[in-house]
Coordinates of C-alpha atoms and ligand atoms in Angstrom, one line a residue:
M1 CA 58.7 37.5 58.8
C2 CA 57.5 36.5 62.1
G3 CA 59.5 34.4 64.4
I4 CA 59.0 31.4 66.4
V5 CA 61.0 30.4 69.6
G6 CA 60.2 27.4 72.0
Y7 CA 61.8 25.8 75.0
V8 CA 60.7 22.7 77.0
G9 CA 62.8 21.9 80.1
R10 CA 63.7 22.3 83.5
Q11 CA 64.6 26.2 83.6
S12 CA 62.1 28.7 83.5
A13 CA 60.7 29.3 80.2
V14 CA 59.8 32.9 80.1
D15 CA 63.4 34.5 79.5
I16 CA 64.6 31.9 77.2
L17 CA 61.4 32.9 75.2
L18 CA 61.8 36.8 75.5
E19 CA 65.4 36.5 74.8
G20 CA 64.9 34.4 71.8
L21 CA 62.3 36.6 70.6
T22 CA 64.5 39.6 71.0
N23 CA 66.9 37.9 68.8
L24 CA 64.1 37.2 66.2
E25 CA 62.8 41.2 66.6
Y26 CA 64.7 42.1 63.0
R27 CA 62.1 39.4 61.7
G28 CA 58.9 41.1 62.4
Y29 CA 58.2 43.2 65.3
D30 CA 54.1 44.6 65.1
S31 CA 53.3 42.1 67.9
A32 CA 54.4 39.4 70.1
G33 CA 53.0 37.0 72.3
I34 CA 54.0 33.7 74.5
A35 CA 52.0 30.7 75.9
V36 CA 53.5 29.0 79.2
N37 CA 51.9 26.6 81.1
V38 CA 51.4 27.7 84.9
E39 CA 50.4 25.1 87.6
G40 CA 48.7 22.6 84.7
L41 CA 46.9 25.9 82.8
V42 CA 48.2 26.8 79.8
E43 CA 48.2 31.1 80.0
L44 CA 48.8 33.6 76.7
Y45 CA 50.4 36.8 77.1
K46 CA 50.3 39.0 74.2
A47 CA 50.5 42.9 73.3
E48 CA 50.8 45.0 70.1
G49 CA 53.7 46.7 68.9
K50 CA 56.8 46.5 69.7
L51 CA 58.4 43.5 72.0
Q52 CA 59.1 46.0 75.0
N53 CA 55.3 45.9 75.3
L54 CA 55.1 42.3 75.8
K55 CA 58.2 42.2 78.0
D56 CA 55.9 45.1 80.4
V57 CA 53.0 43.1 80.1
V58 CA 54.8 39.7 81.4
A59 CA 57.0 41.9 84.1
Q60 CA 53.3 42.5 86.0
K61 CA 52.8 38.7 86.5
R62 CA 56.6 37.9 86.5
S63 CA 56.6 35.8 89.6
H64 CA 53.6 33.9 88.6
I65 CA 54.7 33.0 84.7
E66 CA 58.2 32.4 85.9
K67 CA 57.2 28.8 87.3
S68 CA 56.9 27.3 83.8
T69 CA 59.2 25.2 82.3
I70 CA 57.7 25.2 79.0
G71 CA 56.5 27.8 76.5
I72 CA 55.9 28.7 73.0
G73 CA 56.6 32.3 71.9
H74 CA 56.2 34.3 68.8
I75 CA 57.0 38.0 67.3
R76 CA 54.9 38.7 64.5
W77 CA 54.6 40.6 61.0
A78 CA 51.1 41.1 60.1
T79 CA 49.4 39.1 56.7
H80 CA 46.2 38.3 58.1
G81 CA 44.7 40.7 60.1
A82 CA 45.9 44.2 61.6
P83 CA 48.8 44.0 64.4
T84 CA 46.6 44.0 67.3
T85 CA 46.8 42.0 70.5
N86 CA 44.0 40.0 69.5
N87 CA 45.7 39.2 66.2
A88 CA 49.2 38.6 68.1
H89 CA 50.1 34.6 68.6
P90 CA 49.9 32.4 70.2
H91 CA 46.1 31.5 69.5
S92 CA 44.0 29.2 71.4
C93 CA 40.9 27.3 70.9
N94 CA 37.3 27.5 72.3
C95 CA 38.5 25.6 75.6
G96 CA 41.5 27.2 75.8
K97 CA 43.7 24.2 76.4
V98 CA 45.5 24.9 72.9
A99 CA 48.0 27.0 71.8
V100 CA 49.6 27.8 68.7
V101 CA 52.3 29.7 67.1
H102 CA 52.7 29.7 63.4
N103 CA 54.9 31.5 60.4
G104 CA 53.9 31.4 57.1
I105 CA 50.5 31.4 55.5
I106 CA 47.1 29.1 55.5
E107 CA 46.2 29.4 52.1
N108 CA 42.7 27.6 52.8
Y109 CA 41.8 29.3 56.2
K110 CA 38.8 30.7 55.2
E111 CA 37.2 26.9 54.1
L112 CA 38.6 26.1 57.3
R113 CA 36.9 28.5 59.6
E114 CA 33.6 28.7 58.3
K115 CA 33.7 24.3 58.7
L116 CA 35.1 24.9 62.2
E117 CA 32.9 27.9 62.8
K118 CA 29.7 25.5 61.8
N119 CA 31.0 22.8 64.6
G120 CA 30.7 25.6 66.9
C121 CA 34.2 27.1 67.2
T122 CA 34.3 30.8 68.2
F123 CA 37.2 32.8 66.5
R124 CA 38.6 35.9 68.4
S125 CA 41.2 37.0 65.6
Q126 CA 41.0 37.7 61.5
T127 CA 44.6 35.8 61.1
D128 CA 44.9 32.0 59.7
T129 CA 46.5 30.8 62.5
E130 CA 43.5 30.7 64.7
T131 CA 42.0 27.7 62.4
V132 CA 45.3 25.9 63.0
A133 CA 44.4 26.3 67.0
H134 CA 40.8 25.2 66.6
L135 CA 41.4 22.1 64.2
V136 CA 44.3 20.8 66.4
A137 CA 41.8 20.8 69.1
S138 CA 39.2 19.3 67.4
K139 CA 41.6 16.4 66.2
Y140 CA 42.7 16.2 70.1
A141 CA 39.4 15.3 70.9
Q142 CA 38.6 12.5 68.6
V143 CA 42.4 11.0 68.9
K144 CA 43.8 12.1 72.5
D145 CA 47.2 12.2 71.3
L146 CA 48.6 15.6 70.5
T147 CA 51.0 14.7 67.7
E148 CA 48.3 12.6 65.8
A149 CA 46.6 15.8 66.0
V150 CA 48.8 17.7 64.5
R151 CA 49.8 15.3 62.0
L152 CA 46.0 15.0 61.0
A153 CA 45.3 18.7 61.6
T154 CA 48.2 19.6 58.9
K155 CA 47.1 17.4 56.1
E156 CA 43.8 19.6 56.0
L157 CA 46.2 22.6 55.8
E158 CA 47.5 24.3 52.3
G159 CA 50.0 27.0 52.5
A160 CA 52.9 27.4 54.5
Y161 CA 53.6 26.8 57.8
A162 CA 56.3 26.3 60.9
L163 CA 53.9 25.7 63.8
C164 CA 54.5 24.9 67.3
V165 CA 51.7 23.4 69.6
I166 CA 51.4 23.0 73.4
H167 CA 48.0 21.6 74.9
Q168 CA 47.0 21.7 78.8
D169 CA 46.1 17.9 79.2
V170 CA 50.0 17.0 77.8
K171 CA 52.3 18.1 80.6
N172 CA 55.6 18.9 79.3
T173 CA 55.1 18.4 75.4
I174 CA 56.0 20.6 72.3
V175 CA 54.8 19.3 68.9
A176 CA 56.3 21.4 65.8
T177 CA 56.4 20.7 62.2
R178 CA 57.1 22.9 58.9
R179 CA 56.2 23.2 55.2
N180 CA 57.8 25.3 53.2
A181 CA 59.3 28.0 56.5
P182 CA 61.9 27.1 58.6
L183 CA 62.2 25.6 61.9
L184 CA 64.7 24.2 63.8
V185 CA 65.0 21.9 67.3
G186 CA 68.1 23.0 69.8
I187 CA 69.4 20.1 71.5
G188 CA 70.3 20.8 75.2
E189 CA 71.0 18.9 78.5
G190 CA 67.5 17.7 79.5
E191 CA 65.9 20.4 77.3
Y192 CA 65.0 20.9 74.0
Y193 CA 64.6 24.7 71.9
L194 CA 62.3 25.7 68.9
A195 CA 63.3 28.1 66.4
S196 CA 62.5 29.2 63.2
D197 CA 66.0 31.2 62.9
V198 CA 69.5 30.5 65.1
P199 CA 69.5 33.5 66.6
A200 CA 66.5 32.5 69.2
I201 CA 68.5 29.7 70.5
I202 CA 72.3 30.4 69.7
Q203 CA 73.0 31.4 73.3
H204 CA 71.9 27.9 74.6
T205 CA 72.8 25.5 72.0
K206 CA 75.0 24.9 69.4
K207 CA 73.4 21.1 68.8
A208 CA 70.2 21.6 66.6
M209 CA 68.5 19.9 63.9
Y210 CA 66.9 21.2 61.5
I211 CA 63.1 19.8 60.8
N212 CA 62.1 19.1 56.9
D213 CA 58.9 19.5 55.4
N214 CA 56.2 17.5 56.5
E215 CA 58.0 15.9 59.1
I216 CA 56.8 15.9 63.2
V217 CA 58.9 16.4 65.9
T218 CA 57.5 15.8 69.9
L219 CA 59.4 17.4 72.6
T220 CA 59.8 16.7 76.1
P221 CA 62.7 17.5 78.6
D222 CA 64.1 13.8 77.7
T223 CA 62.8 12.6 74.6
M224 CA 62.6 14.0 71.0
N225 CA 60.0 11.8 69.2
Y226 CA 60.6 12.3 65.4
I227 CA 58.5 10.9 62.8
D228 CA 57.6 11.5 59.1
A229 CA 53.8 12.3 57.8
S230 CA 53.2 8.7 57.4
K231 CA 54.1 7.9 61.2
N232 CA 57.1 6.3 60.0
V233 CA 60.4 6.8 62.7
L234 CA 63.1 8.8 61.3
Q235 CA 66.8 9.3 62.7
P236 CA 67.6 12.7 63.6
K237 CA 70.5 14.3 62.0
I238 CA 72.0 16.5 64.1
E239 CA 74.7 19.3 63.4
M240 CA 76.7 21.9 65.2
L241 CA 75.3 25.4 64.3
P242 CA 78.3 27.6 62.5
W243 CA 77.1 30.8 64.1
E244 CA 79.0 32.5 67.4
P245 CA 76.6 34.2 70.0
V246 CA 78.7 37.3 69.8
A247 CA 77.3 37.9 66.2
L248 CA 74.4 39.4 68.0
S249 CA 76.1 41.6 69.9
K250 CA 76.6 45.1 68.6
M251 CA 79.8 45.3 69.6
G252 CA 79.5 48.8 70.9
Y253 CA 78.2 50.3 67.7
K254 CA 75.1 52.2 68.2
H255 CA 73.6 50.1 65.6
F256 CA 73.3 46.7 64.1
M257 CA 73.3 48.4 60.6
L258 CA 76.5 50.8 61.9
K259 CA 78.5 47.7 62.9
E260 CA 77.6 45.5 59.8
I261 CA 78.7 48.3 57.5
H262 CA 82.1 48.3 59.6
E263 CA 82.2 44.3 59.2
Q264 CA 82.7 44.3 55.4
P265 CA 86.6 44.5 54.9
D266 CA 86.4 41.3 57.0
V267 CA 83.5 40.2 54.9
V268 CA 85.1 40.9 51.8
R269 CA 88.2 38.9 52.9
N270 CA 85.8 35.7 54.3
V271 CA 84.4 35.6 51.1
L272 CA 87.9 35.5 49.1
S273 CA 88.9 33.3 51.7
G274 CA 90.0 30.1 50.2
K275 CA 88.3 30.7 47.0
L276 CA 90.6 33.2 45.7
R277 CA 94.1 32.5 46.8
A278 CA 96.5 34.3 44.3
K279 CA 95.8 36.6 40.8
D280 CA 97.4 33.9 38.9
E281 CA 95.5 31.0 40.4
N282 CA 91.9 29.6 39.4
I283 CA 89.3 30.8 41.1
V284 CA 88.0 27.6 43.5
L285 CA 84.4 27.2 44.2
D286 CA 84.2 24.0 45.7
E287 CA 80.3 23.8 46.0
V288 CA 79.7 25.0 41.9
T289 CA 79.3 21.6 40.1
L290 CA 78.5 22.8 36.8
D291 CA 80.3 20.0 34.8
K292 CA 81.9 20.6 31.4
E293 CA 78.6 19.0 29.3
T294 CA 76.6 22.2 30.9
L295 CA 79.6 24.5 30.9
K296 CA 79.7 23.8 27.1
N297 CA 76.1 23.8 26.9
L298 CA 75.0 27.1 28.2
N299 CA 73.1 29.2 26.3
R300 CA 72.0 31.5 28.9
I301 CA 71.9 32.6 32.2
Q302 CA 68.4 34.0 34.4
I303 CA 69.1 35.4 38.1
V304 CA 66.1 35.9 40.2
A305 CA 66.3 37.7 43.6
C306 CA 64.4 40.4 45.3
G307 CA 65.5 43.5 46.7
T308 CA 68.8 44.1 47.9
S309 CA 69.6 40.7 46.4
L310 CA 68.2 41.8 43.1
H311 CA 70.5 45.2 42.9
A312 CA 73.3 42.5 43.6
A313 CA 72.3 40.2 40.7
M314 CA 72.3 43.0 38.1
I315 CA 76.1 43.2 38.9
G316 CA 76.1 39.9 38.3
K317 CA 74.4 40.2 35.0
Y318 CA 77.0 42.9 34.0
I319 CA 80.3 41.1 34.8
I320 CA 78.9 37.6 33.8
E321 CA 77.9 39.0 30.3
D322 CA 81.4 41.0 30.4
F323 CA 84.1 38.1 31.8
C324 CA 82.0 35.2 30.0
G325 CA 80.0 36.3 26.8
I326 CA 76.9 35.0 27.7
A327 CA 73.3 36.4 28.1
V328 CA 72.1 37.1 31.2
D329 CA 68.7 38.1 32.3
V330 CA 67.9 39.3 35.5
E331 CA 64.2 39.4 37.5
P332 CA 62.3 40.3 40.5
S333 CA 61.5 36.4 41.6
S334 CA 58.0 38.1 42.2
E335 CA 57.7 38.7 38.2
Y336 CA 59.7 35.5 36.8
I337 CA 57.1 33.1 38.7
Y338 CA 54.0 34.5 37.1
R339 CA 54.9 34.7 33.3
K340 CA 55.9 31.8 30.9
T341 CA 59.9 31.7 31.1
I342 CA 61.8 30.2 29.0
T343 CA 64.0 27.8 30.4
D344 CA 66.0 24.1 29.8
K345 CA 68.7 22.2 30.5
N346 CA 70.6 24.6 29.0
T347 CA 69.5 27.2 31.1
L348 CA 71.3 28.1 34.4
V349 CA 69.1 29.9 37.1
I350 CA 70.8 31.4 40.0
G351 CA 68.7 32.7 42.8
V352 CA 70.5 35.2 45.0
S353 CA 68.9 35.8 48.6
Q354 CA 70.4 36.8 52.1
S355 CA 68.2 34.5 53.9
G356 CA 67.4 31.5 51.6
E357 CA 63.7 31.9 52.7
T358 CA 62.3 34.6 50.3
A359 CA 59.2 33.2 49.4
D360 CA 59.3 34.8 45.9
T361 CA 62.7 33.4 45.0
I362 CA 62.2 29.8 46.2
T363 CA 59.2 29.5 44.3
A364 CA 60.8 30.8 41.0
V365 CA 63.9 28.3 41.4
R366 CA 61.7 25.3 41.9
Q367 CA 59.9 26.5 38.9
A368 CA 63.1 26.5 37.0
K369 CA 64.5 23.6 38.4
N370 CA 61.0 21.5 37.0
N371 CA 62.3 23.2 33.9
G372 CA 65.4 20.7 34.1
S373 CA 67.8 23.9 35.0
H374 CA 71.0 23.5 36.9
I375 CA 70.3 25.6 39.6
L376 CA 72.8 27.6 41.6
I377 CA 71.9 29.4 44.9
V378 CA 74.3 32.8 46.2
T379 CA 72.7 32.8 50.0
N380 CA 74.4 33.5 53.4
R381 CA 72.4 30.7 54.9
P382 CA 73.6 27.5 53.4
D383 CA 71.1 26.1 56.1
S384 CA 68.4 27.3 54.4
T385 CA 65.3 26.3 52.7
M386 CA 66.4 27.6 49.2
A387 CA 70.0 26.3 49.7
R388 CA 68.3 22.9 49.7
E389 CA 67.5 23.3 46.1
A390 CA 70.6 23.7 45.3
D391 CA 72.8 22.0 42.6
S392 CA 75.5 24.4 43.0
L393 CA 75.8 27.0 45.9
I394 CA 78.0 29.5 46.6
P395 CA 77.7 30.2 50.8
V396 CA 78.5 33.9 50.6
N397 CA 79.8 33.9 54.4
A398 CA 79.1 37.4 55.4
G399 CA 77.7 36.2 59.1
I400 CA 74.5 36.9 60.6
E401 CA 72.8 40.1 59.5
V402 CA 70.5 41.4 62.0
S403 CA 69.6 45.0 60.7
V404 CA 66.7 44.6 58.1
A405 CA 68.3 47.0 55.9
A406 CA 71.1 44.7 54.3
T407 CA 74.6 46.1 53.9
K408 CA 77.4 43.4 54.7
S409 CA 75.1 40.7 52.5
Y410 CA 74.9 42.6 50.0
M411 CA 79.1 43.2 49.3
A412 CA 79.1 39.5 50.0
Q413 CA 76.7 38.7 46.9
V414 CA 78.6 41.2 44.7
I415 CA 81.9 39.9 45.6
S416 CA 80.8 36.2 45.2
F417 CA 79.4 37.3 41.5
Y418 CA 82.7 38.7 40.8
L419 CA 84.2 35.3 41.7
L420 CA 81.7 33.5 39.8
A421 CA 82.0 35.2 36.5
I422 CA 85.9 35.2 37.0
Y423 CA 85.4 31.1 37.7
M424 CA 82.7 31.0 34.8
A425 CA 85.3 32.6 32.4
E426 CA 88.0 30.2 33.0
A427 CA 86.5 27.3 33.5
K428 CA 84.9 27.7 30.2
S429 CA 88.4 28.3 28.5
G430 CA 89.2 24.9 30.5
V431 CA 86.5 23.0 28.6
G432 CA 87.8 24.9 25.1
V433 CA 84.6 27.3 24.8
D434 CA 86.2 30.2 24.9
S435 CA 90.1 30.3 24.8
L436 CA 91.6 33.3 27.3
T437 CA 94.0 35.0 25.1
S438 CA 96.9 36.1 27.3
S439 CA 95.6 39.5 27.2
D440 CA 92.3 38.4 28.5
A441 CA 93.9 36.0 31.5
N442 CA 96.2 39.2 32.4
W443 CA 93.2 41.5 32.3
L444 CA 91.4 38.5 34.5
N445 CA 94.2 39.1 37.1
E446 CA 94.6 42.6 37.5
L447 CA 91.1 42.1 38.4
K448 CA 91.5 39.5 41.1
H449 CA 94.4 41.8 42.6
E450 CA 91.9 44.4 42.7
L451 CA 89.8 42.2 44.6
I452 CA 92.5 41.3 47.0
V453 CA 93.2 44.8 48.2
L454 CA 89.9 45.6 48.1
P455 CA 89.6 45.4 51.5
Q456 CA 92.0 48.2 52.8
K457 CA 90.4 50.5 50.3
I458 CA 86.9 49.7 52.0
E459 CA 88.7 50.8 55.5
E460 CA 90.0 54.1 53.7
V461 CA 86.2 54.7 53.0
L462 CA 85.2 54.0 56.5
A463 CA 87.6 56.0 57.7
H464 CA 86.7 59.1 56.2
K465 CA 82.7 58.5 57.7
E466 CA 82.8 61.7 59.4
D467 CA 83.0 63.8 55.6
I468 CA 79.6 61.6 55.0
Q469 CA 78.0 62.1 57.9
A470 CA 78.4 65.9 57.6
C471 CA 76.8 65.2 54.1
A472 CA 74.1 63.6 55.5
K473 CA 73.5 66.3 58.4
K474 CA 73.1 68.8 55.4
F475 CA 71.0 66.9 53.2
S476 CA 68.8 65.4 56.1
N477 CA 65.8 67.4 55.6
S478 CA 64.9 66.8 52.1
K479 CA 61.7 65.1 50.9
D480 CA 62.8 63.9 47.8
F481 CA 66.5 62.0 46.8
I482 CA 67.4 60.8 43.0
F483 CA 70.3 59.0 42.5
I484 CA 71.9 58.5 38.9
A485 CA 74.5 56.1 37.5
R486 CA 75.2 54.3 34.4
G487 CA 76.4 51.4 33.3
I488 CA 78.1 49.0 35.9
N489 CA 76.8 51.6 38.6
F490 CA 72.9 51.7 37.6
P491 CA 72.9 48.7 40.5
T492 CA 74.7 51.0 43.1
A493 CA 71.8 53.9 42.2
L494 CA 69.2 51.6 43.0
E495 CA 70.6 50.2 46.2
G496 CA 72.0 53.8 47.2
A497 CA 68.3 54.6 47.2
L498 CA 66.7 51.4 48.7
K499 CA 68.9 51.9 51.5
L500 CA 67.6 55.3 52.0
K501 CA 64.3 54.8 51.4
E502 CA 63.7 51.9 53.8
I503 CA 65.6 53.5 56.7
S504 CA 64.9 57.6 56.6
Y505 CA 61.4 57.1 54.6
I506 CA 62.3 60.1 52.3
N507 CA 61.5 59.0 48.6
A508 CA 64.5 58.1 47.1
T509 CA 64.5 56.9 43.4
G510 CA 67.4 55.3 41.3
Y511 CA 68.0 56.4 37.6
T512 CA 70.0 55.5 35.0
A513 CA 71.7 59.3 34.2
G514 CA 70.7 59.0 30.6
E515 CA 67.3 58.3 31.4
L516 CA 67.2 61.8 33.6
K517 CA 66.2 63.8 30.4
H518 CA 63.2 61.4 29.5
G519 CA 60.9 62.4 32.2
P520 CA 62.6 62.9 35.9
I521 CA 64.1 65.8 34.8
A522 CA 60.7 67.6 35.4
M523 CA 61.2 67.1 39.3
L524 CA 64.4 69.0 39.4
D525 CA 64.5 72.0 41.0
E526 CA 66.6 73.9 44.4
S527 CA 65.2 71.4 46.9
M528 CA 66.1 68.3 44.8
P529 CA 69.0 66.3 45.9
V530 CA 70.6 64.4 43.2
L531 CA 73.5 62.1 43.5
S532 CA 75.6 61.4 40.9
V533 CA 77.7 58.2 41.0
L534 CA 80.5 59.4 39.1
M535 CA 83.5 56.6 38.7
Q536 CA 86.3 57.0 36.2
G537 CA 86.0 55.2 33.2
K538 CA 83.8 54.8 29.9
V539 CA 80.8 56.6 31.2
Y540 CA 82.6 59.2 33.3
E541 CA 82.2 61.8 30.7
K542 CA 78.9 61.0 30.4
I543 CA 77.4 61.3 33.5
L544 CA 79.2 64.5 34.3
S545 CA 77.3 66.1 31.2
N546 CA 73.8 64.5 32.8
S547 CA 74.6 66.1 36.3
E548 CA 75.3 69.5 34.2
E549 CA 72.1 69.2 32.8
A550 CA 70.5 68.3 36.1
K551 CA 72.4 71.3 37.9
A552 CA 70.9 73.6 35.3
R553 CA 67.9 73.0 36.6
N554 CA 69.0 74.1 39.8
A555 CA 69.2 70.7 41.8
R556 CA 71.4 70.1 44.7
M557 CA 74.4 68.4 43.2
I558 CA 76.4 65.8 45.4
A559 CA 78.9 63.5 43.6
L560 CA 80.1 60.0 44.8
T561 CA 83.3 59.6 43.0
N562 CA 86.5 58.5 42.7
S563 CA 88.1 61.4 40.6
S564 CA 90.1 64.2 41.9
D565 CA 89.1 66.7 39.4
P566 CA 89.3 70.0 41.1
K567 CA 86.7 71.1 38.5
L568 CA 83.9 68.8 40.0
N569 CA 83.9 71.7 42.8
D570 CA 82.2 74.0 40.9
L571 CA 79.9 71.6 39.9
F572 CA 78.6 70.2 43.2
E573 CA 77.5 71.1 46.1
A574 CA 78.7 67.9 48.5
I575 CA 81.6 65.5 47.4
I576 CA 82.1 61.9 48.6
R577 CA 85.4 60.8 47.5
I578 CA 86.7 57.0 47.4
P579 CA 89.6 55.5 46.5
E580 CA 90.4 55.0 42.9
S581 CA 89.6 51.2 41.4
N582 CA 89.2 49.5 37.9
E583 CA 85.5 50.8 36.7
L584 CA 84.2 47.1 36.8
I585 CA 85.4 47.1 40.5
S586 CA 84.0 50.5 41.4
P587 CA 80.8 49.4 42.7
I588 CA 82.2 47.6 45.4
L589 CA 83.4 50.8 46.5
A590 CA 81.0 52.7 45.6
I591 CA 78.2 51.3 48.0
V592 CA 79.6 52.1 51.2
P593 CA 79.2 55.5 51.2
L594 CA 75.7 55.2 50.1
Q595 CA 75.1 52.7 53.1
L596 CA 76.5 55.3 55.2
L597 CA 74.7 58.4 53.9
A598 CA 71.7 56.3 54.5
Y599 CA 72.3 55.4 57.8
Y600 CA 73.6 58.9 59.0
I601 CA 70.4 60.4 57.7
A602 CA 67.8 58.1 59.0
E603 CA 70.1 58.5 62.6
F604 CA 69.8 62.5 62.0
L605 CA 65.8 62.0 61.6
G606 CA 65.7 59.7 64.2
K607 CA 64.2 56.9 62.8
D608 CA 64.5 53.3 63.9
V609 CA 67.4 52.0 62.0
D610 CA 67.4 48.7 62.6
Q611 CA 64.1 48.1 62.6
P612 CA 62.6 50.0 60.0
R613 CA 58.3 50.5 59.8
N614 CA 56.8 48.0 57.8
L615 CA 59.7 45.8 56.8
A616 CA 60.8 42.2 58.0
K617 CA 63.9 40.8 57.4
S618 CA 63.3 38.2 55.4
V619 CA 59.9 38.0 53.3
T620 CA 58.5 34.5 53.8
V621 CA 55.2 35.2 52.0
E622 CA 54.8 35.5 48.2
Ligands
AGP701 C1 67.6 45.0 51.8 O1 67.7 45.9 52.6 C2 65.7 44.7 52.3 N1 65.6 44.5 53.6 C3 65.1 43.2 51.3 O2 65.1 44.4 50.2 C4 65.7 42.5 51.0 O3 66.8 42.4 50.1 C5 64.7 41.6 50.1 O4 63.9 41.2 51.0 C6 65.6 40.2 49.9 O5 65.6 39.4 50.6 P1 66.7 38.2 50.7 O6 67.9 38.7 50.0 O7 66.7 37.3 52.2 O8 66.3 37.2 49.7

């Protein structure tokens, strides 16, 4: 949600800020703003709606704004107050000398606001952030030191924040701090950058430092002063960011989503690389530190995640239970954190998150950590807040994902779960919990072989995208869509439906096929498409019967199948075929056509595929 960028140096700041915001636009995009200091005066420029509106506002005064070599910028996903120009960041104080951008939520903003209003502050927005601007201004009036003013102000804040602050009287200086919201400093020659996420600055520098909770940095073009909340001076831990600027280009594709779908064969290769070397070698997960004792005593696994990551987790449940015989519960993080969960040191808790910044999942894993559970994080961002909570880590290596609709990160998460499940089966046998019989071992080796040959099979699916495009065209006018599946592909149905509703706004729902006749069948008529995920294996015939039942109610039937049975032609109006595979592997191949189907339908409908309405890439508020 929301994105922050900051710059202080010798170059003109405005283009650096706007470019940074462009690269963060996927995080939130309902209003935007910048604050600069032109010839000694702090000036704010803001606009509601897409970032282009801010660019248009800036363009009108470009030659003036260009003079500033310092600035902070923000792109907003509204939480407190509608997405209007007034509510857009940066926010300021009565005298207009302070400018603040903020990610997160100030939970005690109402009390603070009341207090500040009593002291004469006039509020111009409905946001929680404006309280920070007034608070910093009032502290600065007392201490005449911006770093100290920010430090004192944050002592009164409850909630989560990444903050960047400038003050008109403190030339060429940005003060930044965070708590439970990411923020990093990019280091250049005679210049510093600030960003809530790497894409905002990767064009300029790969040298960076992550700020930790409650730490404060004060940046001028030539200096970085770095302290903790008690004013102890800290040594910066500088690292090289593992991202390439090219990751932010569409590489000729119309949308990031389409590019990211096409990257999936390489994503699978990356995930497997170094972990699955050959079918007869054990899986290597370097950062999984489950010791023999923990493995022996493990009595259950809980997986917490949201959205698409939750669907990957559901596949994880299926295969871990199947391969390792350990009970696995999967729960949306937002539910997990508000009930009494039975966890102890013999419970492994797995947090799954593309961004590693999803607030509910962070809270859930912290809660489990407090109960003594071993925490394993499966994330695309090993530099994230969640990864820092991990006892064990599986970095999924999908590369930066820009489109709000997750595709390649889902693929990487699902593959990671296969690796984890096989790893645990092998490790458990290694510590004598369950010995693998030779047929078990052969069977696991077969699965490993299937994983190794997956990239080519995904390429085959992608090579037939025109067929999926044709199918999308045929069904793009539907108001509703039902996806049915059973067993290990039930999460595939849920994820296919989620992709479609996220980017096309069609009301799409996934059901276990067996549940159809317990209620949802009432919705079927000649206007309702029903897509059956029909993979060969133990539930094939069952889904076929469920599809017949739907057809008998005149639903428009679509099959997604790896079967070449000609009889399917009579039952289904459209058939999307994918290569054959073991049933247990089939979800990995089956999701690709569903991603493409959602993409092409949204594209036919002229929707904003990469930045669907109301959504943001990472949901950093509960
Ligand atoms: C995916 O297409 C969604 N945009 C969303 O459901 C996402 O998966 C969810 O918000 C979880 O995010 P995370 O993986 O970064 O934790």
